[in-house]
Short mmCIF file of C-alpha atoms in Angstrom, two decimals:
data_model
loop_
_atom_site.label_atom_id
_atom_site.label_comp_id
_atom_site.label_asym_id
_atom_site.label_seq_id
_atom_site.Cartn_x
_atom_site.Cartn_y
_atom_site.Cartn_z
CA ILE A 300 27.33 -10.51 -18.59
CA TYR A 301 30.16 -8.59 -16.93
CA LEU A 302 31.93 -10.00 -13.83
CA GLU A 303 34.62 -8.22 -11.83
CA PHE A 304 36.53 -9.00 -8.59
CA PRO A 305 35.69 -8.80 -5.65
CA LEU A 306 32.13 -9.47 -6.88
CA LYS A 307 30.65 -7.03 -9.33
CA LEU A 308 28.10 -8.45 -11.68
CA MET A 309 26.25 -6.74 -14.50
CA ALA A 310 23.84 -8.60 -16.74
CA THR A 311 21.38 -7.74 -19.47
CA GLU A 312 18.39 -9.83 -20.55
CA LEU A 313 18.56 -11.90 -17.34
CA LYS A 314 16.19 -14.85 -16.90
CA MET A 315 15.71 -17.31 -14.01
CA SER A 316 13.35 -20.23 -14.45
CA LYS A 317 12.61 -23.75 -13.28
CA SER A 318 10.54 -26.40 -15.05
CA ASP A 319 9.44 -23.93 -17.71
CA THR A 320 8.24 -21.50 -15.01
CA VAL A 321 9.91 -18.09 -15.30
CA TYR A 322 10.44 -16.56 -11.87
CA ILE A 323 12.52 -13.50 -12.77
CA GLN A 324 13.11 -11.98 -16.17
CA GLY A 325 14.50 -8.54 -16.80
CA ARG A 326 16.48 -6.18 -18.89
CA TYR A 327 19.25 -5.04 -16.53
CA PHE A 328 20.83 -6.31 -13.29
CA ASP A 329 23.78 -4.72 -11.50
CA ALA A 330 25.26 -5.83 -8.15
CA ASN A 331 28.36 -5.06 -6.11
CA ILE A 332 28.88 -7.50 -3.23
CA SER A 333 31.82 -8.13 -0.91
CA LEU A 334 33.11 -11.71 -1.03
CA LEU A 335 34.70 -12.36 2.39
CA PRO A 336 31.53 -11.93 4.51
CA LEU A 337 29.84 -14.65 2.41
CA PHE A 338 31.99 -17.28 4.16
CA SER A 339 30.51 -16.31 7.55
CA GLY A 340 26.88 -16.33 6.38
CA ARG A 341 26.65 -12.59 5.79
CA VAL A 342 26.07 -10.52 2.66
CA GLU A 343 27.56 -7.05 2.37
CA ALA A 344 26.21 -5.31 -0.70
CA ASN A 345 27.30 -1.88 -1.85
CA TYR A 346 24.30 -1.90 -4.15
CA ILE A 347 21.90 -4.10 -6.11
CA SER A 348 19.96 -2.56 -9.01
CA LEU A 349 17.14 -3.97 -11.13
CA GLU A 350 15.51 -2.37 -14.17
CA LYS A 351 12.43 -3.51 -16.08
CA PHE A 352 11.96 -6.88 -14.41
CA ASP A 353 9.03 -9.31 -14.43
CA VAL A 354 8.61 -11.16 -11.13
CA ASN A 355 6.69 -14.34 -10.25
CA THR A 356 7.43 -15.87 -6.85
CA ARG A 357 4.55 -18.35 -6.91
CA ASN A 358 5.68 -21.71 -5.45
CA ILE A 359 8.91 -20.10 -4.17
CA LEU A 360 7.88 -18.23 -1.01
CA PRO A 361 5.58 -19.94 1.52
CA ASP A 362 2.10 -18.43 1.99
CA VAL A 363 2.75 -15.51 -0.38
CA ALA A 364 2.91 -14.95 -4.13
CA VAL A 365 4.29 -11.79 -5.75
CA GLU A 366 3.63 -11.21 -9.44
CA GLY A 367 4.08 -8.18 -11.65
CA LYS A 368 6.63 -5.74 -12.97
CA VAL A 369 9.43 -3.80 -11.30
CA GLY A 370 10.37 -0.75 -13.32
CA TYR A 371 13.33 0.20 -11.15
CA MET A 372 14.64 -0.98 -7.79
CA ARG A 373 17.88 -0.15 -6.06
CA VAL A 374 19.03 -1.55 -2.72
CA VAL A 375 22.03 -0.15 -0.87
CA ALA A 376 22.65 -2.53 2.02
CA ARG A 377 25.23 -2.54 4.77
CA ASP A 378 24.85 -6.24 5.44
CA ALA A 379 22.44 -9.14 5.77
CA ASP A 380 23.28 -11.66 8.49
CA PHE A 381 21.60 -14.94 7.54
CA ALA A 382 22.75 -16.74 10.70
CA ASN A 383 20.99 -14.25 12.98
CA ALA A 384 18.29 -13.20 10.45
CA VAL A 385 19.10 -9.49 10.58
CA ALA A 386 19.17 -7.21 7.53
CA ASN A 387 20.53 -3.67 7.69
CA ILE A 388 19.57 -1.68 4.61
CA ARG A 389 20.90 1.80 3.98
CA GLN A 390 18.54 2.65 1.13
CA LEU A 391 15.69 1.00 -0.76
CA HIS A 392 14.10 2.77 -3.74
CA ILE A 393 11.32 1.45 -5.99
CA MET A 394 9.87 3.23 -9.04
CA ASP A 395 7.41 2.58 -11.87
CA SER A 396 6.30 -0.82 -10.54
CA ASP A 397 3.07 -2.83 -10.67
CA LEU A 398 2.86 -5.71 -8.20
CA ASN A 399 0.09 -8.13 -7.20
CA ILE A 400 0.59 -9.80 -3.82
CA THR A 401 -1.55 -12.79 -2.85
CA LEU A 402 -1.38 -13.79 0.81
CA SER A 403 -2.47 -17.14 2.17
CA ASP A 404 -5.30 -16.58 4.65
CA THR A 405 -5.53 -20.24 5.62
CA THR A 406 -3.97 -21.93 8.63
CA ALA A 407 -0.24 -22.42 8.16
CA SER A 408 0.91 -25.99 7.86
CA GLU A 409 3.08 -27.54 10.54
CA GLU A 410 5.94 -27.84 8.04
CA SER A 411 5.99 -24.13 7.16
CA GLU A 412 8.38 -22.04 9.23
CA PRO A 413 7.41 -18.46 10.12
CA LEU A 414 9.72 -15.67 9.05
CA GLN A 415 12.16 -14.66 11.79
CA TRP A 416 13.88 -11.66 10.22
CA VAL A 417 14.59 -8.26 11.73
CA ILE A 418 14.87 -5.56 9.05
CA ASN A 419 16.37 -2.12 9.63
CA LEU A 420 15.94 0.49 6.89
CA ARG A 421 17.64 3.89 7.07
CA LYS A 422 15.94 5.46 4.05
CA GLY A 423 13.35 4.28 1.54
CA SER A 424 11.05 5.55 -1.18
CA ILE A 425 8.35 4.34 -3.56
CA LYS A 426 7.31 6.40 -6.59
CA ASN A 427 4.68 5.98 -9.27
CA SER A 428 3.84 2.41 -8.27
CA HIS A 429 0.73 0.25 -8.00
CA ILE A 430 0.37 -2.49 -5.37
CA GLU A 431 -2.58 -4.85 -4.99
CA ILE A 432 -2.93 -7.22 -2.02
CA SER A 433 -5.49 -10.05 -1.98
CA LEU A 434 -6.64 -12.62 0.56
CA PRO A 435 -8.69 -14.87 -1.75
CA HIS A 436 -10.31 -17.08 0.87
CA ASP A 437 -11.57 -14.00 2.71
CA THR A 438 -12.46 -12.19 -0.57
CA LEU A 439 -10.49 -9.21 0.78
CA ASN A 440 -8.75 -6.98 -1.73
CA VAL A 441 -6.67 -3.84 -1.07
CA GLU A 442 -5.28 -1.75 -3.89
CA ALA A 443 -2.97 1.26 -3.62
CA TYR A 444 -1.44 3.65 -6.11
CA ILE A 445 1.56 5.41 -4.57
CA GLU A 446 2.74 8.54 -6.32
CA ASN A 447 5.36 9.45 -3.74
CA LEU A 448 6.29 7.77 -0.45
CA HIS A 449 9.36 8.58 1.63
CA LEU A 450 10.41 6.78 4.81
CA ARG A 451 13.29 7.34 7.22
CA LYS A 452 14.64 5.07 9.97
CA GLY A 453 12.25 2.14 9.85
CA ARG A 454 12.52 -1.13 11.77
CA LEU A 455 10.43 -4.28 11.37
CA ASN A 456 10.82 -7.11 13.89
CA ILE A 457 8.78 -9.96 12.41
CA PRO A 458 9.14 -12.60 15.20
CA GLU A 459 8.17 -10.10 17.91
CA THR A 460 5.49 -8.42 15.74
CA ASN A 461 6.61 -4.86 16.28
CA PHE A 462 7.73 -1.97 14.12
CA SER A 463 8.88 1.64 14.29
CA ILE A 464 9.21 4.48 11.76
CA LYS A 465 10.91 7.76 12.57
CA GLU A 466 9.44 9.73 9.66
CA ILE A 467 7.05 8.95 6.81
CA ALA A 468 5.49 11.11 4.10
CA LEU A 469 2.89 10.02 1.53
CA CYS A 470 1.78 12.34 -1.28
CA ASN A 471 -1.03 12.32 -3.85
CA SER A 472 -1.89 8.63 -3.50
CA ARG A 473 -5.09 6.61 -3.54
CA VAL A 474 -6.42 3.43 -1.94
CA ARG A 475 -9.28 1.03 -2.65
CA TYR A 476 -10.51 -1.42 0.00
CA ASP A 477 -13.06 -4.07 -0.95
CA LYS A 478 -14.23 -6.76 1.45
CA GLY A 479 -16.15 -8.33 -1.38
CA ASP A 480 -19.05 -9.97 0.46
CA GLU A 481 -21.65 -7.20 0.41
CA THR A 482 -22.89 -4.58 -2.02
CA PRO A 483 -21.79 -0.98 -1.39
CA GLN A 484 -25.40 -0.01 -0.57
CA GLN A 485 -25.59 -2.60 2.21
CA ALA A 486 -22.19 -2.07 3.79
CA PRO A 487 -20.46 1.09 2.50
CA LEU A 488 -17.50 0.77 4.86
CA ASP A 489 -16.70 -2.61 3.31
CA HIS A 490 -16.15 -0.91 -0.04
CA ILE A 491 -13.96 2.18 0.35
CA ARG A 492 -12.23 4.37 -2.22
CA LEU A 493 -9.95 7.15 -1.04
CA GLU A 494 -8.08 9.59 -3.28
CA ASN A 495 -5.62 12.48 -2.96
CA ILE A 496 -4.17 10.99 0.23
CA ASN A 497 -1.41 13.03 1.87
CA ILE A 498 0.18 12.02 5.17
CA ASN A 499 3.07 13.36 7.22
CA ALA A 500 3.87 11.48 10.41
CA ASN A 501 6.72 10.79 12.78
CA ASP A 502 7.54 8.60 15.75
CA LEU A 503 5.28 5.73 14.70
CA LYS A 504 5.85 2.73 16.93
CA PHE A 505 4.15 -0.46 18.04
CA ALA A 506 6.01 -2.74 20.44
CA GLY A 507 3.19 -4.17 22.51
CA SER A 508 0.19 -2.55 24.20
CA ASN A 509 2.45 -0.60 26.59
CA ASP A 510 4.76 0.86 23.95
CA ILE A 511 2.77 2.65 21.26
CA SER A 512 3.23 6.08 19.73
CA ALA A 513 1.96 7.97 16.69
CA ASN A 514 2.24 11.61 15.76
CA ILE A 515 0.36 12.36 12.54
CA THR A 516 0.81 16.05 11.74
CA THR A 517 -0.87 16.10 8.30
CA PHE A 518 -3.58 13.83 6.95
CA THR A 519 -5.83 14.75 4.02
CA LEU A 520 -7.97 12.60 1.74
CA GLU A 521 -11.05 12.63 -0.49
CA GLN A 522 -13.82 10.09 -0.82
CA PRO A 523 -15.36 10.38 -4.34
CA GLU A 524 -18.70 12.20 -4.00
CA GLY A 525 -18.37 11.95 -0.22
CA LEU A 526 -16.19 13.04 2.68
CA ALA A 527 -13.16 15.25 1.99
CA VAL A 528 -10.79 15.64 4.94
CA THR A 529 -8.91 18.91 4.50
CA ASN A 530 -6.91 18.69 7.71
CA ALA A 531 -6.37 16.07 10.38
CA ALA A 532 -3.89 15.53 13.18
CA VAL A 533 -3.49 12.73 15.71
CA HIS A 534 -1.04 12.32 18.59
CA LEU A 535 -1.28 9.29 20.84
CA THR A 536 1.02 7.32 23.12
CA SER A 537 0.86 4.28 25.37
CA ARG A 538 3.34 4.42 28.25
CA ASN A 539 3.36 3.38 31.90
CA ASP A 540 0.24 1.25 31.43
CA THR A 541 -1.75 4.25 30.15
CA LEU A 542 -3.07 4.91 26.65
CA GLN A 543 -3.30 8.64 26.06
CA LEU A 544 -4.87 10.40 23.09
CA HIS A 545 -3.19 13.78 23.37
CA LYS A 546 -4.78 15.28 20.29
CA LEU A 547 -7.43 14.45 17.71
CA GLU A 548 -8.48 17.03 15.12
CA ILE A 549 -10.37 16.39 11.88
CA ASP A 550 -11.75 19.06 9.52
CA SER A 551 -13.78 18.50 6.37
CA ARG A 552 -14.39 20.58 3.25
CA ASN A 553 -18.09 20.84 4.15
CA GLY A 554 -17.35 22.32 7.57
CA SER A 555 -17.46 19.25 9.80
CA ARG A 556 -15.00 19.25 12.67
CA VAL A 557 -14.15 16.65 15.32
CA CYS A 558 -11.80 17.26 18.27
CA GLY A 559 -11.02 14.95 21.14
CA GLU A 560 -8.64 13.79 23.84
CA SER A 561 -8.64 10.95 26.35
CA THR A 562 -6.60 9.15 29.02
CA ILE A 563 -7.24 5.44 29.56
CA PRO A 564 -5.19 3.52 32.15
CA GLN A 565 -5.04 -0.17 31.30
CA GLN A 566 -6.12 -0.97 34.84
CA ALA A 567 -9.41 0.83 34.23
CA LEU A 568 -10.23 -1.74 31.53
CA ILE A 569 -9.30 -4.68 33.78
CA ASN A 570 -10.52 -3.66 37.24
CA PRO A 571 -14.15 -2.49 37.16
CA ASN A 572 -13.65 -0.51 40.41
CA ASP A 573 -10.58 1.36 39.22
CA LYS A 574 -10.90 5.09 38.64
CA GLY A 575 -9.01 6.63 35.84
CA PHE A 576 -10.22 7.06 32.30
CA THR A 577 -11.39 10.41 31.02
CA ALA A 578 -12.48 11.50 27.56
CA LYS A 579 -13.66 14.68 25.86
CA LEU A 580 -15.16 15.01 22.40
CA SER A 581 -16.59 17.93 20.47
CA ALA A 582 -18.10 17.53 17.03
CA ARG A 583 -19.76 19.58 14.31
CA ILE A 584 -21.20 17.30 11.62
CA ASN A 585 -22.37 18.30 8.14
CA LYS A 586 -24.94 15.89 6.73
CA GLN A 587 -23.25 15.72 3.32
CA ASP A 588 -20.13 14.16 4.83
CA LEU A 589 -22.15 11.06 5.76
CA SER A 590 -23.41 10.29 2.25
CA LYS A 591 -20.83 7.56 1.56
CA LEU A 592 -20.31 6.43 5.17
CA VAL A 593 -23.83 5.14 5.87
CA THR A 594 -26.31 3.14 3.82
CA GLU A 595 -28.54 4.91 1.30
CA GLN A 596 -31.60 4.16 3.44
CA MET A 597 -29.99 5.69 6.54
CA TYR A 598 -28.92 8.76 4.58
CA ASP A 599 -32.40 9.20 3.09
CA ASN A 600 -33.82 9.24 6.63
CA LEU A 601 -31.70 12.30 7.40
CA HIS A 602 -33.72 14.51 5.05
CA TYR A 603 -35.67 15.73 8.09
CA PHE A 604 -32.55 17.44 9.42
CA ASP A 605 -30.72 20.59 8.31
CA LYS A 606 -27.51 20.40 6.32
CA GLN A 607 -25.69 21.27 9.55
CA LEU A 608 -26.76 18.02 11.17
CA LEU A 609 -25.29 18.05 14.67
CA ASN A 610 -23.26 20.01 17.19
CA ALA A 611 -22.10 17.91 20.12
CA GLU A 612 -20.06 18.26 23.31
CA LEU A 613 -19.31 15.17 25.41
CA ALA A 614 -17.17 14.59 28.47
CA PHE A 615 -17.14 11.47 30.62
CA SER A 616 -14.96 9.63 33.12
CA GLY A 617 -14.97 6.58 35.36
CA ASN A 618 -14.41 2.84 34.97
CA LEU A 619 -16.09 -0.21 33.50
CA GLN A 620 -18.57 -0.37 36.38
CA ARG A 621 -19.63 3.26 36.51
CA ILE A 622 -19.22 5.86 33.77
CA LYS A 623 -19.87 9.42 34.85
CA ILE A 624 -21.32 11.68 32.16
CA ASP A 625 -19.95 15.11 32.99
CA THR A 626 -21.24 16.78 29.82
CA LEU A 627 -23.75 15.68 27.23
CA ALA A 628 -24.85 18.46 24.89
CA LEU A 629 -26.48 17.60 21.57
CA ASP A 630 -27.87 20.26 19.26
CA PHE A 631 -29.72 19.41 16.06
CA PRO A 632 -30.15 22.85 14.40
CA GLY A 633 -33.76 23.50 13.47
CA THR A 634 -34.92 20.30 15.18
CA GLY A 635 -34.07 20.18 18.89
CA ALA A 636 -31.42 20.03 21.58
CA LEU A 637 -30.49 17.91 24.58
CA ASN A 638 -28.37 18.89 27.59
CA ALA A 639 -27.75 16.49 30.45
CA ASN A 640 -25.31 14.91 32.85
CA GLY A 641 -25.51 11.75 34.86
CA SER A 642 -24.05 8.26 35.00
CA VAL A 643 -24.17 4.80 33.49
CA GLU A 644 -24.07 1.83 35.86
CA LEU A 645 -22.92 -1.52 34.44
CA LYS A 646 -23.30 -4.86 36.23
CA ALA A 647 -21.15 -7.56 34.66
CA LYS A 648 -22.64 -10.51 36.57
CA ASN A 649 -26.07 -10.35 35.00
CA SER A 650 -25.24 -8.09 32.04
CA ASN A 651 -27.74 -5.52 33.32
CA GLY A 652 -27.21 -1.81 33.64
CA SER A 653 -28.89 1.50 34.31
CA ILE A 654 -28.67 5.08 33.08
CA ALA A 655 -29.44 8.10 35.22
CA PHE A 656 -29.66 11.65 33.86
CA ASN A 657 -29.94 14.87 35.82
#
């Protein structure tokens, strides 16, 4: 152990335990912290570094348990204000780590206090790390291997349930999602494996239904023996009580392509007589891209159709009481085609409706 004023601490072979339970055990710990702010309930840390640490927070943190190994972690923080529950972090870097996170999916007890922290992060990265998240009572399990993740200007406001990220980039990563209550043949979307995931996005924000934005400029992924997205882009915003999908583009290796845009005023979803929402969608679907998205029985039933399954053009507008179908064009190559326009009338009082085509 090496200790230096104002507060510089270096330790090797560090171990923290209670009642024979080891919570933290590692090879190297290095911290540089200012002393004076501690007296006012604040922590100012020039840096905190961990190397080759085992972590077990079970019975320490309420409703969450973190177990596993941290190969390397370095935090460069401006300050953490415990009185006001605000943490300002300049940099956070994690490498070569393997963590299992178990979340409580039961109702919180009256004695447990929800987290109230606001966390600001200027720059962060995760490299060559594996993270597994489980909700045991719901049998839900999510597993991710992150080869390279970079983040800039992030903010998480836990009590108000909002977040924002200025820039984020994810490279060569993979994800497994398993709901655990059905077999893959019965519910393929409950058992998903995605590989070679690459994402570039900016201006991600959620601060309530009237303050949403996302601009995803690059999104590629592969589903083993299934869909391979070679290019995708999404730009959406929610401002002035209107949700607007400015751009949706998805291309697959097999030649499928989906493009769309829409404008949905919130009032159109509340007032059945309000005019406002519009949407356009064009799609070219290759049958092979559906092999791992639908059940085996459903996919077998598609053998009547050509490999190029569907070309579609749709455009509609209106409100919850009357949806106008401006364009409906469906073409099943080698099988048949449908072209129509018309309207859909919905009656909320008796849950009845009608469809009229021209």
